[in-house]
CSV table of C-alpha atoms and ligand atoms in Angstrom, one decimal:
chain,number,residue,atom,x,y,z
A,288,UNK,CA,88.7,105.1,103.5
A,289,UNK,CA,85.9,105.0,101.3
A,290,UNK,CA,84.9,101.4,101.6
A,291,UNK,CA,86.2,99.3,103.8
A,292,UNK,CA,87.6,95.8,101.5
A,293,UNK,CA,90.7,93.1,102.4
A,294,UNK,CA,93.5,91.2,100.9
A,295,UNK,CA,91.5,87.8,101.4
A,296,UNK,CA,92.9,84.6,99.9
A,297,UNK,CA,93.5,86.5,96.5
A,298,UNK,CA,91.3,88.4,95.8
A,299,UNK,CA,90.2,92.1,97.7
A,300,UNK,CA,87.0,91.5,99.3
A,301,UNK,CA,84.3,93.1,101.4
A,302,UNK,CA,86.0,93.0,105.2
A,303,UNK,CA,83.1,91.0,106.0
A,304,UNK,CA,84.0,88.2,104.0
A,305,UNK,CA,87.7,87.9,105.6
A,306,UNK,CA,87.2,85.8,108.4
A,307,UNK,CA,88.8,82.8,109.2
A,308,UNK,CA,87.4,79.9,111.5
A,309,UNK,CA,88.6,79.2,115.1
A,310,UNK,CA,90.3,76.0,114.4
A,311,UNK,CA,92.7,78.1,112.4
A,312,UNK,CA,96.2,76.2,113.2
A,313,UNK,CA,98.3,79.9,113.2
A,314,UNK,CA,95.4,81.2,116.0
A,315,UNK,CA,95.9,78.5,118.4
A,316,UNK,CA,100.2,78.5,118.2
A,317,UNK,CA,100.9,82.4,117.5
A,318,UNK,CA,103.0,81.2,114.4
A,319,UNK,CA,101.7,84.1,111.9
A,320,UNK,CA,103.9,86.5,111.0
A,321,UNK,CA,103.1,90.3,110.2
A,322,UNK,CA,104.4,93.1,109.4
A,323,UNK,CA,103.2,96.6,109.6
A,324,UNK,CA,103.0,99.6,106.9
A,325,UNK,CA,102.1,102.7,107.0
A,326,UNK,CA,101.0,105.1,103.8
A,327,UNK,CA,101.0,109.1,104.5
A,328,UNK,CA,98.8,111.3,102.2
A,329,UNK,CA,100.0,114.5,101.1
A,330,UNK,CA,97.4,117.1,100.7
A,331,UNK,CA,99.3,119.3,98.6
A,332,UNK,CA,99.7,116.8,96.1
A,333,UNK,CA,96.3,114.9,96.5
A,334,UNK,CA,98.7,111.4,96.8
A,335,UNK,CA,98.8,109.0,99.0
A,336,UNK,CA,102.3,107.2,99.4
A,337,UNK,CA,103.5,103.6,100.7
A,338,UNK,CA,106.5,104.0,103.0
A,339,UNK,CA,109.1,101.3,102.8
A,340,UNK,CA,106.7,98.9,101.0
A,341,UNK,CA,109.4,96.8,99.4
A,342,UNK,CA,111.2,96.6,101.9
A,343,UNK,CA,108.8,95.7,104.7
A,344,UNK,CA,107.3,92.9,102.2
A,345,UNK,CA,111.0,91.6,101.4
A,346,UNK,CA,111.2,91.7,105.0
A,347,UNK,CA,107.4,89.6,105.6
A,348,UNK,CA,108.9,87.3,102.8
A,349,UNK,CA,112.1,86.5,104.5
A,350,UNK,CA,110.5,86.1,108.2
A,351,UNK,CA,108.0,83.6,106.8
A,352,UNK,CA,110.5,81.7,104.7
A,353,UNK,CA,111.9,80.9,108.0
A,354,UNK,CA,108.9,80.0,109.5
A,355,UNK,CA,108.4,77.7,106.4
A,356,UNK,CA,106.1,79.8,105.0
A,357,UNK,CA,106.6,80.2,101.5
A,358,UNK,CA,103.8,82.2,99.8
A,359,UNK,CA,103.5,82.8,95.8
A,360,UNK,CA,104.6,86.0,95.6
A,361,UNK,CA,107.5,88.2,95.7
A,362,UNK,CA,107.9,91.7,97.1
A,363,UNK,CA,107.0,94.1,94.2
A,364,UNK,CA,103.6,91.7,93.7
A,365,UNK,CA,102.5,92.3,97.5
A,366,UNK,CA,103.3,96.3,97.0
A,367,UNK,CA,100.9,95.9,93.8
A,368,UNK,CA,98.3,94.7,95.5
A,369,UNK,CA,98.4,96.8,98.5
A,370,UNK,CA,98.4,99.5,96.1
A,371,UNK,CA,95.3,98.0,94.3
A,372,UNK,CA,93.6,97.8,98.0
A,373,UNK,CA,94.1,101.0,98.7
A,374,UNK,CA,93.3,102.4,95.3
A,375,UNK,CA,89.9,100.4,95.4
A,376,UNK,CA,89.5,101.0,99.2
A,377,UNK,CA,89.7,105.3,98.6
A,378,UNK,CA,91.9,106.1,101.2
A,379,UNK,CA,92.9,109.6,100.9
A,380,UNK,CA,94.4,110.3,104.8
A,381,UNK,CA,97.3,108.5,106.0
A,382,UNK,CA,96.9,104.9,107.2
A,383,UNK,CA,98.5,102.0,108.6
A,384,UNK,CA,98.4,98.4,106.5
A,385,UNK,CA,98.8,95.1,107.9
A,386,UNK,CA,99.7,92.1,106.4
A,387,UNK,CA,99.6,89.3,107.8
A,388,UNK,CA,100.4,85.4,107.0
A,389,UNK,CA,99.4,82.5,108.5
A,390,UNK,CA,98.6,78.6,108.6
A,391,UNK,CA,95.2,78.6,107.3
A,392,UNK,CA,94.9,74.7,108.3
A,393,UNK,CA,92.4,73.2,110.5
A,394,UNK,CA,94.3,71.6,112.3
A,395,UNK,CA,95.9,71.2,115.4
A,396,UNK,CA,99.6,70.0,116.4
A,397,UNK,CA,101.9,73.2,116.7
A,398,UNK,CA,104.7,72.6,113.9
A,399,UNK,CA,105.8,74.9,110.8
A,400,UNK,CA,105.3,71.7,108.4
A,401,UNK,CA,102.9,70.4,106.4
A,402,UNK,CA,100.5,72.8,106.6
A,403,UNK,CA,99.5,75.5,104.2
A,404,UNK,CA,100.4,79.2,104.1
A,405,UNK,CA,98.0,82.3,102.9
A,406,UNK,CA,98.4,86.0,103.6
A,407,UNK,CA,96.1,88.3,104.4
A,408,UNK,CA,95.8,92.4,104.1
A,409,UNK,CA,93.4,95.1,105.9
A,410,UNK,CA,93.5,98.7,106.4
A,411,UNK,CA,93.7,100.7,109.5
A,412,UNK,CA,93.3,104.5,109.8
A,413,UNK,CA,95.9,105.5,112.3
A,414,UNK,CA,97.4,109.0,113.5
A,415,UNK,CA,100.0,109.2,115.6
A,416,UNK,CA,100.5,106.0,117.8
A,417,UNK,CA,102.3,107.8,120.9
A,418,UNK,CA,103.1,111.1,121.3
A,419,UNK,CA,105.4,112.4,118.9
A,420,UNK,CA,104.9,116.2,119.6
A,421,UNK,CA,104.6,116.2,123.7
A,422,UNK,CA,106.9,112.4,124.0
A,423,UNK,CA,105.8,110.1,126.1
A,424,UNK,CA,106.7,108.5,129.7
A,425,UNK,CA,108.4,105.3,129.6
A,426,UNK,CA,108.8,102.5,132.0
A,427,UNK,CA,111.9,99.7,132.6
A,428,UNK,CA,109.6,96.8,132.2
A,429,UNK,CA,110.0,94.0,134.6
A,430,UNK,CA,108.9,91.6,131.9
A,431,UNK,CA,112.7,90.3,129.9
A,432,UNK,CA,112.3,90.6,126.2
A,433,UNK,CA,111.8,87.5,124.6
A,434,UNK,CA,115.2,85.8,123.8
A,435,UNK,CA,116.5,85.1,119.8
A,436,UNK,CA,116.8,81.5,120.6
A,437,UNK,CA,113.4,81.1,122.6
A,438,UNK,CA,110.9,83.1,120.3
A,439,UNK,CA,113.1,85.3,117.3
A,440,UNK,CA,112.2,89.0,118.2
A,441,UNK,CA,114.0,89.4,114.4
A,442,UNK,CA,110.7,87.9,112.8
A,443,UNK,CA,107.6,89.7,113.7
A,444,UNK,CA,106.1,86.4,115.1
A,445,UNK,CA,102.6,86.9,116.3
A,446,UNK,CA,103.5,84.6,119.4
A,447,UNK,CA,106.0,87.0,120.4
A,448,UNK,CA,103.4,90.1,120.6
A,449,UNK,CA,102.5,88.2,124.0
A,450,UNK,CA,105.9,89.8,125.1
A,451,UNK,CA,105.0,93.4,124.0
A,452,UNK,CA,101.6,93.3,125.6
A,453,UNK,CA,102.6,91.6,129.1
A,454,UNK,CA,105.1,94.8,129.1
A,455,UNK,CA,103.1,97.2,127.3
A,456,UNK,CA,100.2,96.4,129.9
A,457,UNK,CA,102.2,96.7,132.9
A,458,UNK,CA,103.7,100.3,131.7
A,459,UNK,CA,100.0,100.8,130.9
A,460,UNK,CA,98.4,99.9,134.4
A,461,UNK,CA,101.7,101.7,136.4
A,462,UNK,CA,100.6,105.3,134.7
A,463,UNK,CA,103.3,105.4,131.9
A,464,UNK,CA,103.2,105.2,128.7
A,465,UNK,CA,105.3,102.8,127.0
A,466,UNK,CA,107.5,100.2,128.2
A,467,UNK,CA,111.7,99.7,127.8
A,468,UNK,CA,112.6,95.8,127.7
A,469,UNK,CA,115.4,94.7,128.8
A,470,UNK,CA,117.1,91.3,127.3
A,471,UNK,CA,118.0,89.0,129.1
A,472,UNK,CA,121.7,90.1,129.3
A,473,UNK,CA,120.6,92.7,131.2
A,474,UNK,CA,120.8,95.2,128.3
A,475,UNK,CA,118.4,97.7,126.7
A,476,UNK,CA,116.6,95.9,123.8
A,477,UNK,CA,113.5,97.8,122.6
A,478,UNK,CA,110.1,99.2,122.9
A,479,UNK,CA,106.7,96.9,122.8
A,480,UNK,CA,107.0,98.1,119.0
A,481,UNK,CA,109.2,100.4,119.0
A,482,UNK,CA,113.6,100.3,118.4
A,483,UNK,CA,115.1,102.6,120.9
A,484,UNK,CA,118.2,105.4,120.4
A,485,UNK,CA,119.7,107.3,123.6
A,486,UNK,CA,122.0,110.3,123.2
A,487,UNK,CA,124.7,110.8,125.4
A,488,UNK,CA,126.8,114.0,124.7
A,489,UNK,CA,126.2,114.5,121.1
A,490,UNK,CA,125.9,110.6,120.2
A,491,UNK,CA,123.6,108.3,119.0
A,492,UNK,CA,123.5,105.3,120.7
A,493,UNK,CA,121.1,102.2,119.7
A,494,UNK,CA,121.2,98.7,120.6
A,495,UNK,CA,122.7,96.5,117.8
A,496,UNK,CA,120.8,93.6,115.4
A,497,UNK,CA,121.8,90.6,118.1
A,498,UNK,CA,120.5,92.2,121.3
A,499,UNK,CA,117.0,90.5,120.8
A,500,UNK,CA,115.2,93.2,118.8
A,501,UNK,CA,113.4,93.4,115.6
A,502,UNK,CA,115.7,95.0,112.5
A,503,UNK,CA,113.2,98.1,112.4
A,504,UNK,CA,112.8,99.7,109.2
A,505,UNK,CA,112.7,102.7,110.5
A,506,UNK,CA,115.8,102.1,112.9
A,507,UNK,CA,117.7,102.1,109.6
A,508,UNK,CA,115.9,105.3,107.8
A,509,UNK,CA,116.7,107.3,111.3
A,510,UNK,CA,120.3,105.8,110.8
A,511,UNK,CA,120.2,107.2,108.0
A,512,UNK,CA,119.4,110.4,108.7
A,513,UNK,CA,121.1,111.1,111.4
A,514,UNK,CA,124.8,110.1,109.9
A,515,UNK,CA,123.7,111.5,106.0
A,516,UNK,CA,121.7,114.5,106.9
A,517,UNK,CA,122.4,115.4,110.5
A,518,UNK,CA,126.1,114.6,110.3
A,519,UNK,CA,125.3,112.8,113.7
A,520,UNK,CA,127.7,109.9,114.6
A,521,UNK,CA,126.0,106.9,115.5
A,522,UNK,CA,126.9,103.6,117.1
A,523,UNK,CA,125.3,100.7,117.3
A,524,UNK,CA,126.3,99.0,121.1
A,525,UNK,CA,125.0,97.2,124.4
A,526,UNK,CA,122.7,100.2,126.2
A,527,UNK,CA,122.9,99.7,130.3
A,528,UNK,CA,119.6,100.5,131.9
A,529,UNK,CA,121.5,103.1,134.2
A,530,UNK,CA,122.5,105.1,130.8
A,531,UNK,CA,118.5,106.0,130.5
A,532,UNK,CA,118.4,107.9,133.3
A,533,UNK,CA,121.5,110.0,132.8
A,534,UNK,CA,120.9,110.7,128.7
A,535,UNK,CA,120.5,113.7,127.1
A,536,UNK,CA,117.9,112.7,124.9
A,537,UNK,CA,115.9,109.3,124.1
A,538,UNK,CA,113.5,108.8,121.1
A,539,UNK,CA,111.9,105.1,119.8
A,540,UNK,CA,111.2,104.4,116.1
A,541,UNK,CA,108.7,102.7,114.3
A,542,UNK,CA,106.8,101.9,111.8
A,543,UNK,CA,103.3,103.4,114.1
A,544,UNK,CA,105.4,105.3,116.8
A,545,UNK,CA,107.4,106.9,113.9
A,546,UNK,CA,109.6,109.1,116.0
A,547,UNK,CA,108.6,109.5,119.8
A,548,UNK,CA,110.4,111.2,122.0
A,549,UNK,CA,110.9,110.0,125.5
A,550,UNK,CA,110.5,112.5,127.9
A,551,UNK,CA,110.4,110.6,131.3
A,552,UNK,CA,112.0,107.2,131.9
A,553,UNK,CA,111.2,105.4,135.3
A,554,UNK,CA,110.3,109.2,136.5
A,555,UNK,CA,113.6,110.9,135.8
A,556,UNK,CA,113.3,113.8,133.8
A,557,UNK,CA,115.1,112.7,130.2
A,558,UNK,CA,117.9,116.0,129.7
A,559,UNK,CA,115.4,119.0,130.4
A,560,UNK,CA,112.1,117.0,130.3
A,561,UNK,CA,111.6,118.4,126.9
A,562,UNK,CA,112.1,117.0,123.4
A,563,UNK,CA,115.4,117.4,122.6
A,564,UNK,CA,117.2,119.1,119.7
A,565,UNK,CA,118.9,116.1,117.4
A,566,UNK,CA,115.0,114.6,118.2
A,567,UNK,CA,113.5,117.5,117.5
A,568,UNK,CA,115.5,118.0,113.9
A,569,UNK,CA,115.4,114.2,113.2
A,570,UNK,CA,111.4,114.4,113.5
A,571,UNK,CA,111.9,117.3,110.8
A,572,UNK,CA,113.7,115.6,107.9
A,573,UNK,CA,111.5,112.2,109.1
A,574,UNK,CA,107.7,113.9,108.5
A,575,UNK,CA,109.3,115.7,105.6
A,576,UNK,CA,110.8,112.6,103.7
A,577,UNK,CA,107.4,110.4,104.8
A,578,UNK,CA,105.5,112.5,102.9
A,579,UNK,CA,107.4,112.9,99.6
A,580,UNK,CA,108.9,116.7,100.5
A,581,UNK,CA,112.6,115.3,100.5
A,582,UNK,CA,113.9,114.0,97.0
A,583,UNK,CA,116.9,111.8,98.4
A,584,UNK,CA,113.9,109.5,100.0
A,585,UNK,CA,111.6,109.5,97.5
A,586,UNK,CA,112.6,106.2,95.9
A,587,UNK,CA,111.4,104.6,99.6
A,588,UNK,CA,107.9,105.9,98.7
A,589,UNK,CA,105.3,104.1,96.5
A,590,UNK,CA,102.6,106.5,94.8
A,591,UNK,CA,99.3,105.4,94.8
A,592,UNK,CA,97.4,107.5,92.9
J,243,LIG,N1,110.5,96.5,117.3
J,243,LIG,C1,109.1,95.4,117.5
J,243,LIG,C2,109.0,94.9,118.7
J,243,LIG,C3,108.5,96.2,116.6
J,243,LIG,O1,106.9,95.7,117.0
J,243,LIG,C4,108.4,97.2,115.7
J,243,LIG,C5,107.4,97.8,114.7
J,243,LIG,N2,107.1,96.7,113.7
J,243,LIG,C6,109.6,97.8,115.7
J,243,LIG,C7,110.5,97.5,116.7
J,243,LIG,C8,109.7,98.9,114.6
J,243,LIG,O2,110.3,98.2,113.3
J,243,LIG,P1,110.0,98.8,111.9
J,243,LIG,O3,110.3,100.3,112.4
J,243,LIG,O4,110.1,98.2,111.1
J,243,LIG,O5,108.0,99.1,112.0
Protein backbone atom coordinates (compact mmCIF):
# COMPACT_ATOMS: atom_id res chain seq x y z
CA UNK A 1 0.00 0.00 0.00
CA UNK A 2 1.55 3.32 -1.06
CA UNK A 3 -0.53 5.54 1.21
CA UNK A 4 -3.04 4.91 3.97
CA UNK A 5 -6.42 6.41 3.16
CA UNK A 6 -10.00 5.90 4.31
CA UNK A 7 -13.45 6.71 3.04
CA UNK A 8 -14.88 8.89 5.78
CA UNK A 9 -17.92 11.18 5.87
CA UNK A 10 -18.37 11.02 2.11
CA UNK A 11 -14.74 11.58 1.05
CA UNK A 12 -11.47 9.71 0.64
CA UNK A 13 -9.10 11.24 3.20
CA UNK A 14 -5.72 10.43 4.81
CA UNK A 15 -6.28 7.90 7.60
CA UNK A 16 -5.27 10.45 10.27
CA UNK A 17 -8.32 12.51 9.36
CA UNK A 18 -10.75 9.61 9.71
CA UNK A 19 -11.49 10.09 13.41
CA UNK A 20 -14.66 9.92 15.49
CA UNK A 21 -15.50 11.43 18.88
CA UNK A 22 -15.59 9.37 22.08
CA UNK A 23 -19.18 10.62 22.34
CA UNK A 24 -20.20 8.72 19.19
CA UNK A 25 -23.41 6.83 19.95
CA UNK A 26 -22.53 3.51 18.25
CA UNK A 27 -19.18 3.37 20.09
CA UNK A 28 -21.08 3.07 23.37
CA UNK A 29 -23.80 0.61 22.41
CA UNK A 30 -22.14 -1.57 19.76
CA UNK A 31 -24.85 -0.76 17.24
CA UNK A 32 -22.49 -0.44 14.28
CA UNK A 33 -22.93 -2.93 11.43
CA UNK A 34 -19.83 -3.94 9.52
CA UNK A 35 -18.39 -6.10 6.75
CA UNK A 36 -15.14 -7.80 5.96
CA UNK A 37 -14.17 -8.03 2.30
CA UNK A 38 -10.97 -9.29 0.72
CA UNK A 39 -9.21 -8.18 -2.41
CA UNK A 40 -6.63 -10.52 -3.92
CA UNK A 41 -3.55 -9.51 -5.87
CA UNK A 42 -2.93 -11.49 -9.06
CA UNK A 43 0.80 -11.12 -9.75
CA UNK A 44 0.69 -12.50 -13.33
CA UNK A 45 -2.05 -10.11 -14.40
CA UNK A 46 -0.86 -7.26 -12.13
CA UNK A 47 -4.49 -6.98 -11.15
CA UNK A 48 -6.28 -6.59 -7.83
CA UNK A 49 -9.62 -8.40 -7.56
CA UNK A 50 -12.29 -7.50 -5.00
CA UNK A 51 -14.02 -10.75 -4.03
CA UNK A 52 -17.82 -10.64 -3.91
CA UNK A 53 -17.89 -6.87 -3.39
CA UNK A 54 -21.50 -6.52 -4.48
CA UNK A 55 -22.63 -9.44 -2.29
CA UNK A 56 -20.87 -7.98 0.77
CA UNK A 57 -22.28 -4.49 0.27
CA UNK A 58 -25.76 -5.85 -0.38
CA UNK A 59 -25.54 -7.74 2.90
CA UNK A 60 -24.26 -4.62 4.66
CA UNK A 61 -27.04 -2.40 3.30
CA UNK A 62 -29.74 -4.93 4.17
CA UNK A 63 -28.38 -5.48 7.67
CA UNK A 64 -27.96 -1.75 8.21
CA UNK A 65 -31.55 -1.14 7.07
CA UNK A 66 -32.77 -3.71 9.59
CA UNK A 67 -30.98 -1.60 12.20
CA UNK A 68 -32.69 1.58 10.91
CA UNK A 69 -29.52 2.79 9.22
CA UNK A 70 -30.49 4.01 5.77
CA UNK A 71 -27.54 5.09 3.61
CA UNK A 72 -27.60 7.20 0.44
CA UNK A 73 -25.58 4.57 -1.48
CA UNK A 74 -26.34 1.44 -3.48
CA UNK A 75 -24.14 -1.66 -3.32
CA UNK A 76 -22.78 -0.69 -6.73
CA UNK A 77 -21.86 2.80 -5.43
CA UNK A 78 -19.98 1.27 -2.51
CA UNK A 79 -18.07 -1.12 -4.79
CA UNK A 80 -17.05 1.91 -6.91
CA UNK A 81 -15.96 3.84 -3.82
CA UNK A 82 -13.95 0.83 -2.65
CA UNK A 83 -12.29 0.53 -6.06
CA UNK A 84 -11.34 4.18 -5.89
CA UNK A 85 -10.02 3.82 -2.34
CA UNK A 86 -7.87 0.83 -3.34
CA UNK A 87 -6.62 2.62 -6.45
CA UNK A 88 -5.74 5.88 -4.67
CA UNK A 89 -4.05 3.87 -1.89
CA UNK A 90 -1.91 2.11 -4.52
CA UNK A 91 -2.69 -1.37 -3.23
CA UNK A 92 -0.72 -4.10 -5.00
CA UNK A 93 -1.01 -6.89 -2.44
CA UNK A 94 -3.71 -8.98 -0.73
CA UNK A 95 -5.80 -6.70 1.42
CA UNK A 96 -8.75 -6.76 3.80
CA UNK A 97 -11.43 -4.10 3.46
CA UNK A 98 -13.46 -3.04 6.49
CA UNK A 99 -16.64 -1.03 5.86
CA UNK A 100 -18.53 0.01 8.99
CA UNK A 101 -21.88 1.74 9.35
CA UNK A 102 -22.49 3.57 12.62
CA UNK A 103 -24.63 6.22 14.25
CA UNK A 104 -22.45 9.30 14.38
CA UNK A 105 -24.65 11.28 16.77
CA UNK A 106 -22.93 12.50 19.93
CA UNK A 107 -25.86 11.41 22.04
CA UNK A 108 -26.66 8.87 24.71
CA UNK A 109 -29.60 6.41 24.79
CA UNK A 110 -29.29 2.97 23.21
CA UNK A 111 -31.83 3.09 20.41
CA UNK A 112 -31.92 2.94 16.64
CA UNK A 113 -34.30 5.74 15.75
CA UNK A 114 -33.70 9.45 15.46
CA UNK A 115 -29.98 9.09 14.74
CA UNK A 116 -27.83 9.70 11.65
CA UNK A 117 -26.00 6.74 10.08
CA UNK A 118 -22.57 7.18 8.52
CA UNK A 119 -20.30 4.77 6.64
CA UNK A 120 -16.53 4.53 6.85
CA UNK A 121 -14.25 2.17 4.89
CA UNK A 122 -10.61 1.46 5.61
CA UNK A 123 -7.99 -1.03 4.44
CA UNK A 124 -5.90 -3.52 6.35
CA UNK A 125 -3.01 -5.46 4.74
CA UNK A 126 -3.73 -9.02 5.69
CA UNK A 127 -2.19 -12.40 4.95
CA UNK A 128 -3.70 -15.61 6.27
CA UNK A 129 -5.90 -15.08 9.36
CA UNK A 130 -5.56 -18.65 10.64
CA UNK A 131 -3.37 -21.41 9.14
CA UNK A 132 -4.99 -22.75 5.95
CA UNK A 133 -1.99 -25.00 5.22
CA UNK A 134 -1.35 -26.92 8.43
CA UNK A 135 -4.85 -26.44 9.82
CA UNK A 136 -5.79 -25.37 13.32
CA UNK A 137 -6.73 -26.72 16.74
CA UNK A 138 -10.17 -25.69 17.93
CA UNK A 139 -11.95 -25.74 21.26
CA UNK A 140 -15.67 -26.07 21.80
CA UNK A 141 -16.41 -22.92 23.73
CA UNK A 142 -18.12 -22.64 27.09
CA UNK A 143 -19.67 -19.47 25.63
CA UNK A 144 -22.99 -20.02 23.83
CA UNK A 145 -23.46 -18.25 20.47
CA UNK A 146 -25.75 -15.28 21.00
CA UNK A 147 -29.29 -16.21 20.14
CA UNK A 148 -30.69 -14.69 16.95
CA UNK A 149 -33.62 -13.40 19.00
CA UNK A 150 -31.24 -11.60 21.38
CA UNK A 151 -28.65 -10.10 19.04
CA UNK A 152 -29.01 -11.36 15.46
CA UNK A 153 -25.76 -13.10 14.41
CA UNK A 154 -27.09 -12.70 10.90
CA UNK A 155 -26.62 -8.92 10.85
CA UNK A 156 -22.89 -8.66 11.60
CA UNK A 157 -23.53 -6.19 14.42
CA UNK A 158 -20.45 -4.87 16.24
CA UNK A 159 -21.95 -5.65 19.67
CA UNK A 160 -22.46 -9.30 18.73
CA UNK A 161 -18.69 -9.65 18.54
CA UNK A 162 -18.42 -9.42 22.33
CA UNK A 163 -19.63 -13.01 22.14
CA UNK A 164 -16.93 -13.82 19.57
CA UNK A 165 -14.25 -12.05 21.62
CA UNK A 166 -15.12 -14.01 24.77
CA UNK A 167 -15.03 -17.32 22.91
CA UNK A 168 -11.84 -16.56 20.96
CA UNK A 169 -10.06 -15.38 24.12
CA UNK A 170 -11.03 -18.48 26.04
CA UNK A 171 -9.73 -20.66 23.17
CA UNK A 172 -6.44 -18.74 22.85
CA UNK A 173 -5.81 -18.76 26.59
CA UNK A 174 -6.36 -22.52 26.67
CA UNK A 175 -3.73 -22.92 23.92
CA UNK A 176 -6.08 -23.41 20.94
CA UNK A 177 -6.31 -21.38 17.73
CA UNK A 178 -10.06 -20.89 17.45
CA UNK A 179 -13.37 -21.44 19.22
CA UNK A 180 -16.36 -23.44 18.03
CA UNK A 181 -19.53 -22.09 19.59
CA UNK A 182 -22.71 -24.07 20.19
CA UNK A 183 -26.08 -22.35 20.00
CA UNK A 184 -28.59 -22.23 22.85
CA UNK A 185 -30.16 -25.45 21.50
CA UNK A 186 -26.85 -27.22 22.04
CA UNK A 187 -25.98 -27.64 18.38
CA UNK A 188 -22.84 -26.44 16.61
CA UNK A 189 -23.24 -22.85 15.40
CA UNK A 190 -20.00 -21.34 14.14
CA UNK A 191 -16.55 -20.05 15.02
CA UNK A 192 -15.78 -16.60 16.40
CA UNK A 193 -15.61 -15.29 12.84
CA UNK A 194 -16.15 -18.32 10.62
CA UNK A 195 -18.80 -20.76 9.46
CA UNK A 196 -18.13 -24.45 10.01
CA UNK A 197 -18.38 -27.56 7.83
CA UNK A 198 -18.13 -31.19 8.94
CA UNK A 199 -17.35 -34.10 6.59
CA UNK A 200 -18.68 -37.55 7.49
CA UNK A 201 -18.55 -40.49 5.08
CA UNK A 202 -18.08 -38.24 2.05
CA UNK A 203 -21.07 -36.01 2.86
CA UNK A 204 -20.49 -32.42 3.95
CA UNK A 205 -22.79 -30.99 6.62
CA UNK A 206 -23.04 -27.38 7.78
CA UNK A 207 -25.46 -25.71 10.19
CA UNK A 208 -28.50 -24.18 8.46
CA UNK A 209 -29.02 -20.43 8.36
CA UNK A 210 -31.44 -20.57 11.30
CA UNK A 211 -28.91 -22.14 13.66
CA UNK A 212 -27.89 -18.68 15.02
CA UNK A 213 -25.08 -18.04 12.57
CA UNK A 214 -23.96 -15.43 10.09
CA UNK A 215 -25.10 -16.30 6.56
CA UNK A 216 -21.56 -16.36 5.26
CA UNK A 217 -20.72 -15.31 1.74
CA UNK A 218 -17.76 -17.71 1.71
CA UNK A 219 -20.12 -20.39 3.03
CA UNK A 220 -22.36 -19.91 -0.02
CA UNK A 221 -19.41 -19.99 -2.44
CA UNK A 222 -17.95 -23.10 -0.83
CA UNK A 223 -21.30 -24.92 -0.94
CA UNK A 224 -21.44 -24.13 -4.65
CA UNK A 225 -17.89 -25.38 -5.32
CA UNK A 226 -18.52 -28.59 -3.37
CA UNK A 227 -21.77 -29.34 -5.18
CA UNK A 228 -21.09 -28.12 -8.70
CA UNK A 229 -17.34 -28.56 -9.17
CA UNK A 230 -16.59 -31.48 -6.87
CA UNK A 231 -19.90 -33.39 -7.04
CA UNK A 232 -19.98 -33.61 -3.24
CA UNK A 233 -23.30 -33.76 -1.38
CA UNK A 234 -23.80 -30.84 1.04
CA UNK A 235 -26.57 -30.87 3.64
CA UNK A 236 -27.63 -28.06 5.93
CA UNK A 237 -28.66 -29.62 9.22
CA UNK A 238 -28.15 -29.38 12.97
CA UNK A 239 -24.74 -30.78 13.97
CA UNK A 240 -24.11 -32.16 17.45
CA UNK A 241 -20.90 -31.52 19.37
CA UNK A 242 -20.29 -35.27 19.59
CA UNK A 243 -20.25 -35.49 15.78
CA UNK A 244 -17.22 -33.20 15.68
CA UNK A 245 -15.04 -35.75 17.47
CA UNK A 246 -15.86 -38.54 14.99
CA UNK A 247 -15.79 -36.42 11.80
CA UNK A 248 -13.46 -37.35 8.93
CA UNK A 249 -12.70 -33.70 8.17
CA UNK A 250 -13.75 -30.32 9.53
CA UNK A 251 -13.07 -26.91 8.02
CA UNK A 252 -14.04 -23.32 8.63
CA UNK A 253 -14.86 -20.68 6.06
CA UNK A 254 -14.92 -16.91 6.11
CA UNK A 255 -13.60 -13.86 4.36
CA UNK A 256 -10.71 -13.67 6.82
CA UNK A 257 -10.37 -17.43 7.41
CA UNK A 258 -10.85 -18.35 3.71
CA UNK A 259 -10.94 -22.18 3.88
CA UNK A 260 -9.12 -23.29 7.04
CA UNK A 261 -8.93 -26.96 8.03
CA UNK A 262 -9.51 -27.96 11.65
CA UNK A 263 -7.23 -30.89 12.46
CA UNK A 264 -7.99 -31.21 16.15
CA UNK A 265 -11.02 -30.45 18.36
CA UNK A 266 -10.81 -30.64 22.17
CA UNK A 267 -7.64 -32.75 21.96
CA UNK A 268 -9.23 -35.28 19.58
CA UNK A 269 -7.55 -35.69 16.19
CA UNK A 270 -9.96 -35.15 13.31
CA UNK A 271 -9.59 -37.97 10.75
CA UNK A 272 -5.88 -38.60 10.38
CA UNK A 273 -5.03 -35.35 12.13
CA UNK A 274 -3.87 -33.97 8.76
CA UNK A 275 -5.72 -31.86 6.20
CA UNK A 276 -8.36 -34.10 4.57
CA UNK A 277 -8.83 -34.80 0.86
CA UNK A 278 -12.15 -32.95 0.38
CA UNK A 279 -10.78 -29.91 2.22
CA UNK A 280 -7.59 -29.96 0.11
CA UNK A 281 -9.46 -30.14 -3.19
CA UNK A 282 -11.86 -27.43 -2.07
CA UNK A 283 -8.98 -25.15 -1.06
CA UNK A 284 -7.35 -25.56 -4.45
CA UNK A 285 -10.48 -24.50 -6.35
CA UNK A 286 -11.25 -21.73 -3.84
CA UNK A 287 -7.80 -20.13 -3.89
CA UNK A 288 -7.69 -20.24 -7.70
CA UNK A 289 -11.19 -18.75 -7.94
CA UNK A 290 -10.44 -15.76 -5.68
CA UNK A 291 -7.37 -14.81 -7.73
CA UNK A 292 -9.34 -14.84 -10.97
CA UNK A 293 -8.01 -18.18 -12.22
CA UNK A 294 -11.39 -19.93 -12.58
CA UNK A 295 -13.53 -18.58 -15.42
CA UNK A 296 -16.78 -19.74 -13.81
CA UNK A 297 -16.27 -17.55 -10.73
CA UNK A 298 -14.83 -14.46 -12.44
CA UNK A 299 -18.23 -12.77 -12.19
CA UNK A 300 -17.68 -12.57 -8.41
CA UNK A 301 -14.55 -10.47 -8.89
CA UNK A 302 -14.25 -6.75 -9.49
CA UNK A 303 -10.94 -5.74 -11.10
CA UNK A 304 -9.54 -2.56 -9.54
CA UNK A 305 -7.03 -1.56 -12.21
N1 LIG B 1 -19.48 -16.10 11.08
C1 LIG B 1 -19.05 -15.00 11.72
C2 LIG B 1 -19.44 -14.79 13.14
C3 LIG B 1 -18.25 -14.07 11.06
O1 LIG B 1 -17.82 -12.97 11.68
C4 LIG B 1 -17.87 -14.32 9.71
C5 LIG B 1 -16.97 -13.36 8.99
N2 LIG B 1 -17.68 -12.36 8.31
C6 LIG B 1 -18.35 -15.48 9.10
C7 LIG B 1 -19.16 -16.35 9.82
C8 LIG B 1 -18.04 -15.77 7.66
O2 LIG B 1 -18.76 -14.92 6.81
P1 LIG B 1 -18.22 -14.47 5.40
O3 LIG B 1 -17.88 -15.71 4.66
O4 LIG B 1 -19.35 -13.74 4.79
O5 LIG B 1 -17.02 -13.62 5.63
